[in-house]
């Protein structure tokens, strides 16, 4: 049981490039989330999904896209990377229920230059 | 609009003493509160939670206190150990937010041997 896995661990992008951050969970959780964490800031929700085929925007969705074709996978797509997207990205998952604990992946550190 | 605030970016305590981490919130609709711990290069991990119908929840060395009238919660760690050195995030959810969490900025706790 690997929990939540994220790839890559670290990536450098040039301005204007695109990339997909991968997230997979093996806990059969319906709910999945993408957060970003900037230095000195808390985690900000980018997008979330309550099940395959269902996604919704969080607090800071601009510049990102997501898809959820399976229960296990929740990739985050960055189109036209900008320096403001330099951050650490965390994927998380949880069972539905409103008050269930979220389980986090180890994070992807992204640097946009 | 920062609905969950942790006003102390850092806290340093001696091993064996008590660590008290504080969190304030502004949204009176929040009814569930959590603390997460984060080590460098890892994702946050759930530590302890409390429902708004309680004012205290204890789990081993960790106790969370909730003061609803002051919109304030605190995490007490007794006794503190060097392995407790980490960033601690306070998070909150409201009944209408599903399982989405609002995080504070985090407090870096350093426990000195």
mmCIF file of C-alpha atoms in Angstrom:
data_model
loop_
_atom_site.group_PDB
_atom_site.id
_atom_site.type_symbol
_atom_site.label_atom_id
_atom_site.label_comp_id
_atom_site.label_asym_id
_atom_site.label_seq_id
_atom_site.Cartn_x
_atom_site.Cartn_y
_atom_site.Cartn_z
ATOM 1 C CA UNK A 1 0.000 0.000 0.000
ATOM 2 C CA UNK A 2 1.971 2.991 -1.309
ATOM 3 C CA UNK A 3 -0.654 5.608 -0.344
ATOM 4 C CA UNK A 4 -0.429 8.744 -2.482
ATOM 5 C CA UNK A 5 2.446 8.919 -4.948
ATOM 6 C CA UNK A 6 3.529 11.923 -6.982
ATOM 7 C CA UNK A 7 5.889 12.278 -9.898
ATOM 8 C CA UNK A 8 8.203 13.959 -10.613
ATOM 9 C CA UNK A 9 9.802 14.970 -7.313
ATOM 10 C CA UNK A 10 11.436 18.029 -8.829
ATOM 11 C CA UNK A 11 11.247 19.795 -12.157
ATOM 12 C CA UNK A 12 12.615 22.958 -13.732
ATOM 13 C CA UNK A 13 10.471 24.516 -16.443
ATOM 14 C CA UNK A 14 11.094 27.414 -18.738
ATOM 15 C CA UNK A 15 8.480 30.147 -18.994
ATOM 16 C CA UNK A 16 5.791 29.116 -21.457
ATOM 17 C CA UNK A 17 6.452 25.390 -21.240
ATOM 18 C CA UNK A 18 3.793 22.915 -20.197
ATOM 19 C CA UNK A 19 3.892 19.875 -17.997
ATOM 20 C CA UNK A 20 1.711 17.376 -16.171
ATOM 21 C CA UNK A 21 2.161 16.556 -12.508
ATOM 22 C CA UNK A 22 1.119 12.994 -11.835
ATOM 23 C CA UNK A 23 -0.750 11.797 -8.748
ATOM 24 C CA UNK A 24 -1.888 8.265 -7.984
ATOM 25 C CA UNK A 25 -3.486 6.784 -4.874
ATOM 26 C CA UNK A 26 -4.088 3.129 -4.066
ATOM 27 C CA UNK A 27 -6.458 3.563 -1.131
ATOM 28 C CA UNK A 28 -9.638 3.590 -3.246
ATOM 29 C CA UNK A 29 -10.405 7.127 -2.080
ATOM 30 C CA UNK A 30 -13.132 8.941 -3.965
ATOM 31 C CA UNK A 31 -11.924 12.433 -3.128
ATOM 32 C CA UNK A 32 -8.666 13.847 -4.453
ATOM 33 C CA UNK A 33 -7.104 17.300 -4.195
ATOM 34 C CA UNK A 34 -4.291 19.417 -5.543
ATOM 35 C CA UNK A 35 -2.657 22.052 -3.339
ATOM 36 C CA UNK A 36 0.229 24.414 -3.779
ATOM 37 C CA UNK A 37 2.413 25.672 -0.976
ATOM 38 C CA UNK A 38 4.405 28.847 -1.345
ATOM 39 C CA UNK A 39 7.095 29.825 1.196
ATOM 40 C CA UNK A 40 5.573 31.117 4.432
ATOM 41 C CA UNK A 41 2.100 30.355 3.183
ATOM 42 C CA UNK A 42 -0.337 27.619 3.940
ATOM 43 C CA UNK A 43 -1.612 25.140 1.433
ATOM 44 C CA UNK A 44 -3.918 26.624 -1.155
ATOM 45 C CA UNK A 45 -6.426 24.382 -2.908
ATOM 46 C CA UNK A 46 -6.074 24.422 -6.701
ATOM 47 C CA UNK A 47 -8.595 21.796 -7.823
ATOM 48 C CA UNK A 48 -10.416 18.905 -6.267
ATOM 49 C CA UNK A 49 -12.433 15.902 -7.409
ATOM 50 C CA UNK A 50 -15.164 13.950 -5.664
ATOM 51 C CA UNK A 51 -14.992 11.023 -8.060
ATOM 52 C CA UNK A 52 -14.026 9.896 -11.532
ATOM 53 C CA UNK A 53 -15.285 12.355 -14.116
ATOM 54 C CA UNK A 54 -16.054 15.088 -11.557
ATOM 55 C CA UNK A 55 -13.715 18.001 -10.883
ATOM 56 C CA UNK A 56 -14.133 21.474 -9.454
ATOM 57 C CA UNK A 57 -12.076 24.596 -8.876
ATOM 58 C CA UNK A 58 -10.508 25.482 -5.562
ATOM 59 C CA UNK A 59 -9.108 28.820 -4.395
ATOM 60 C CA UNK A 60 -6.341 29.247 -6.974
ATOM 61 C CA UNK A 61 -7.244 27.397 -10.221
ATOM 62 C CA UNK A 62 -5.948 29.901 -12.785
ATOM 63 C CA UNK A 63 -3.224 28.484 -15.005
ATOM 64 C CA UNK A 64 -4.036 24.869 -14.183
ATOM 65 C CA UNK A 65 -6.250 22.104 -15.492
ATOM 66 C CA UNK A 66 -7.167 18.696 -14.141
ATOM 67 C CA UNK A 67 -8.874 15.533 -15.262
ATOM 68 C CA UNK A 68 -10.101 12.472 -13.380
ATOM 69 C CA UNK A 69 -10.691 9.519 -15.632
ATOM 70 C CA UNK A 70 -10.084 6.876 -12.947
ATOM 71 C CA UNK A 71 -10.471 6.665 -9.175
ATOM 72 C CA UNK A 72 -6.717 6.244 -8.769
ATOM 73 C CA UNK A 73 -5.295 9.060 -10.881
ATOM 74 C CA UNK A 74 -5.648 12.831 -10.706
ATOM 75 C CA UNK A 75 -3.112 14.594 -12.957
ATOM 76 C CA UNK A 76 -2.563 18.356 -12.792
ATOM 77 C CA UNK A 77 -1.720 20.116 -16.031
ATOM 78 C CA UNK A 78 0.196 23.388 -16.208
ATOM 79 C CA UNK A 79 -0.180 25.207 -19.480
ATOM 80 C CA UNK A 80 2.157 28.092 -20.332
ATOM 81 C CA UNK A 81 4.189 27.970 -17.126
ATOM 82 C CA UNK A 82 4.845 31.301 -15.401
ATOM 83 C CA UNK A 83 7.300 32.215 -12.593
ATOM 84 C CA UNK A 84 4.304 32.668 -10.274
ATOM 85 C CA UNK A 85 3.723 28.925 -10.526
ATOM 86 C CA UNK A 86 7.031 28.208 -8.824
ATOM 87 C CA UNK A 87 5.867 26.305 -5.778
ATOM 88 C CA UNK A 88 5.618 22.935 -4.102
ATOM 89 C CA UNK A 89 2.593 20.969 -5.241
ATOM 90 C CA UNK A 90 0.875 18.415 -3.054
ATOM 91 C CA UNK A 91 -1.732 15.892 -4.045
ATOM 92 C CA UNK A 92 -4.036 14.449 -1.389
ATOM 93 C CA UNK A 93 -6.893 12.002 -1.169
ATOM 94 C CA UNK A 94 -9.631 11.072 1.288
ATOM 95 C CA UNK A 95 -12.758 9.019 1.686
ATOM 96 C CA UNK A 96 -15.974 10.985 1.275
ATOM 97 C CA UNK A 97 -17.743 12.070 4.405
ATOM 98 C CA UNK A 98 -16.788 15.672 4.932
ATOM 99 C CA UNK A 99 -14.613 15.159 7.958
ATOM 100 C CA UNK A 100 -12.321 12.460 6.736
ATOM 101 C CA UNK A 101 -8.581 12.862 7.072
ATOM 102 C CA UNK A 102 -6.734 13.804 3.928
ATOM 103 C CA UNK A 103 -3.653 11.784 3.043
ATOM 104 C CA UNK A 104 -0.911 13.669 1.257
ATOM 105 C CA UNK A 105 1.712 12.687 -1.254
ATOM 106 C CA UNK A 106 5.371 13.724 -0.838
ATOM 107 C CA UNK A 107 5.053 16.718 -3.138
ATOM 108 C CA UNK A 108 6.494 17.951 -6.430
ATOM 109 C CA UNK A 109 8.827 20.930 -6.319
ATOM 110 C CA UNK A 110 8.482 23.059 -9.435
ATOM 111 C CA UNK A 111 10.771 25.881 -10.461
ATOM 112 C CA UNK A 112 9.769 28.075 -13.404
ATOM 113 C CA UNK A 113 12.576 30.168 -14.836
ATOM 114 C CA UNK B 1 -8.855 36.922 3.113
ATOM 115 C CA UNK B 2 -6.963 34.563 5.411
ATOM 116 C CA UNK B 3 -9.680 32.682 7.284
ATOM 117 C CA UNK B 4 -7.224 30.577 9.276
ATOM 118 C CA UNK B 5 -4.190 32.300 10.729
ATOM 119 C CA UNK B 6 -1.157 31.065 12.568
ATOM 120 C CA UNK B 7 0.526 34.231 13.754
ATOM 121 C CA UNK B 8 3.763 32.659 14.917
ATOM 122 C CA UNK B 9 5.951 31.561 11.994
ATOM 123 C CA UNK B 10 8.317 29.806 14.379
ATOM 124 C CA UNK B 11 8.600 28.468 17.909
ATOM 125 C CA UNK B 12 11.616 27.096 19.745
ATOM 126 C CA UNK B 13 11.361 25.021 22.942
ATOM 127 C CA UNK B 14 13.594 22.820 25.041
ATOM 128 C CA UNK B 15 13.204 19.072 25.021
ATOM 129 C CA UNK B 16 10.851 17.929 27.767
ATOM 130 C CA UNK B 17 9.016 21.247 28.003
ATOM 131 C CA UNK B 18 5.576 22.081 26.668
ATOM 132 C CA UNK B 19 5.076 23.356 23.115
ATOM 133 C CA UNK B 20 1.990 25.464 22.485
ATOM 134 C CA UNK B 21 1.042 26.259 18.911
ATOM 135 C CA UNK B 22 -1.790 28.683 18.263
ATOM 136 C CA UNK B 23 -4.333 29.153 15.508
ATOM 137 C CA UNK B 24 -7.083 31.720 15.012
ATOM 138 C CA UNK B 25 -9.968 31.611 12.582
ATOM 139 C CA UNK B 26 -12.509 34.098 11.355
ATOM 140 C CA UNK B 27 -15.191 31.948 9.721
ATOM 141 C CA UNK B 28 -17.818 31.120 12.353
ATOM 142 C CA UNK B 29 -19.138 28.363 10.075
ATOM 143 C CA UNK B 30 -16.035 26.224 10.644
ATOM 144 C CA UNK B 31 -17.070 23.190 12.657
ATOM 145 C CA UNK B 32 -14.092 20.859 12.377
ATOM 146 C CA UNK B 33 -10.435 21.568 12.982
ATOM 147 C CA UNK B 34 -7.314 19.575 12.287
ATOM 148 C CA UNK B 35 -3.600 19.778 12.885
ATOM 149 C CA UNK B 36 -1.131 18.421 10.368
ATOM 150 C CA UNK B 37 2.594 17.949 10.819
ATOM 151 C CA UNK B 38 5.072 18.312 7.984
ATOM 152 C CA UNK B 39 8.698 17.269 7.816
ATOM 153 C CA UNK B 40 11.008 18.669 5.111
ATOM 154 C CA UNK B 41 10.619 17.034 1.691
ATOM 155 C CA UNK B 42 7.528 15.139 2.844
ATOM 156 C CA UNK B 43 3.803 15.739 2.583
ATOM 157 C CA UNK B 44 1.756 16.824 5.601
ATOM 158 C CA UNK B 45 0.514 14.041 7.858
ATOM 159 C CA UNK B 46 -2.584 14.177 10.010
ATOM 160 C CA UNK B 47 -1.919 14.645 13.716
ATOM 161 C CA UNK B 48 -5.116 15.327 15.634
ATOM 162 C CA UNK B 49 -8.552 16.840 15.111
ATOM 163 C CA UNK B 50 -11.430 18.305 17.062
ATOM 164 C CA UNK B 51 -15.094 18.864 16.371
ATOM 165 C CA UNK B 52 -16.744 22.116 17.364
ATOM 166 C CA UNK B 53 -18.990 20.237 19.807
ATOM 167 C CA UNK B 54 -15.917 19.574 21.949
ATOM 168 C CA UNK B 55 -13.449 21.893 23.616
ATOM 169 C CA UNK B 56 -10.621 19.413 24.070
ATOM 170 C CA UNK B 57 -9.254 16.331 22.379
ATOM 171 C CA UNK B 58 -6.272 14.378 23.580
ATOM 172 C CA UNK B 59 -4.079 11.790 21.887
ATOM 173 C CA UNK B 60 -1.003 10.771 23.810
ATOM 174 C CA UNK B 61 1.350 13.730 24.093
ATOM 175 C CA UNK B 62 -0.857 15.875 21.861
ATOM 176 C CA UNK B 63 -3.884 17.845 23.030
ATOM 177 C CA UNK B 64 -5.940 20.278 21.011
ATOM 178 C CA UNK B 65 -8.050 22.917 22.754
ATOM 179 C CA UNK B 66 -10.855 24.808 21.058
ATOM 180 C CA UNK B 67 -12.259 28.121 22.277
ATOM 181 C CA UNK B 68 -15.209 28.829 20.014
ATOM 182 C CA UNK B 69 -16.099 32.188 21.515
ATOM 183 C CA UNK B 70 -12.574 33.433 20.825
ATOM 184 C CA UNK B 71 -12.343 31.538 17.520
ATOM 185 C CA UNK B 72 -9.053 30.146 18.713
ATOM 186 C CA UNK B 73 -7.491 26.740 18.930
ATOM 187 C CA UNK B 74 -4.197 25.555 20.256
ATOM 188 C CA UNK B 75 -2.086 22.432 20.072
ATOM 189 C CA UNK B 76 -0.178 21.395 23.178
ATOM 190 C CA UNK B 77 2.692 18.927 22.977
ATOM 191 C CA UNK B 78 3.864 17.572 26.307
ATOM 192 C CA UNK B 79 6.645 16.623 26.707
ATOM 193 C CA UNK B 80 8.250 17.963 23.548
ATOM 194 C CA UNK B 81 10.794 15.759 21.810
ATOM 195 C CA UNK B 82 13.410 16.602 19.165
ATOM 196 C CA UNK B 83 11.488 14.404 16.703
ATOM 197 C CA UNK B 84 8.563 16.822 17.027
ATOM 198 C CA UNK B 85 10.585 19.443 15.152
ATOM 199 C CA UNK B 86 8.474 20.099 12.050
ATOM 200 C CA UNK B 87 6.067 22.576 10.513
ATOM 201 C CA UNK B 88 2.585 22.370 12.030
ATOM 202 C CA UNK B 89 -0.436 23.414 10.005
ATOM 203 C CA UNK B 90 -3.821 24.227 11.437
ATOM 204 C CA UNK B 91 -6.769 23.504 9.122
ATOM 205 C CA UNK B 92 -10.524 23.952 9.292
ATOM 206 C CA UNK B 93 -13.618 22.884 7.414
ATOM 207 C CA UNK B 94 -17.215 24.072 7.285
ATOM 208 C CA UNK B 95 -20.349 21.966 6.817
ATOM 209 C CA UNK B 96 -20.921 23.336 3.327
ATOM 210 C CA UNK B 97 -17.325 22.852 2.193
ATOM 211 C CA UNK B 98 -17.592 19.113 1.767
ATOM 212 C CA UNK B 99 -14.200 17.727 2.632
ATOM 213 C CA UNK B 100 -12.289 20.834 1.567
ATOM 214 C CA UNK B 101 -9.910 22.256 4.133
ATOM 215 C CA UNK B 102 -8.683 25.796 4.713
ATOM 216 C CA UNK B 103 -5.113 25.841 5.991
ATOM 217 C CA UNK B 104 -3.153 28.297 8.088
ATOM 218 C CA UNK B 105 0.341 29.430 7.151
ATOM 219 C CA UNK B 106 2.104 26.965 9.404
ATOM 220 C CA UNK B 107 4.411 27.258 12.427
ATOM 221 C CA UNK B 108 7.931 25.855 12.408
ATOM 222 C CA UNK B 109 8.519 24.114 15.731
ATOM 223 C CA UNK B 110 12.099 23.435 16.776
ATOM 224 C CA UNK B 111 12.684 21.288 19.855
ATOM 225 C CA UNK B 112 16.219 21.645 21.139
ATOM 226 C CA UNK B 113 17.912 18.706 22.917
#
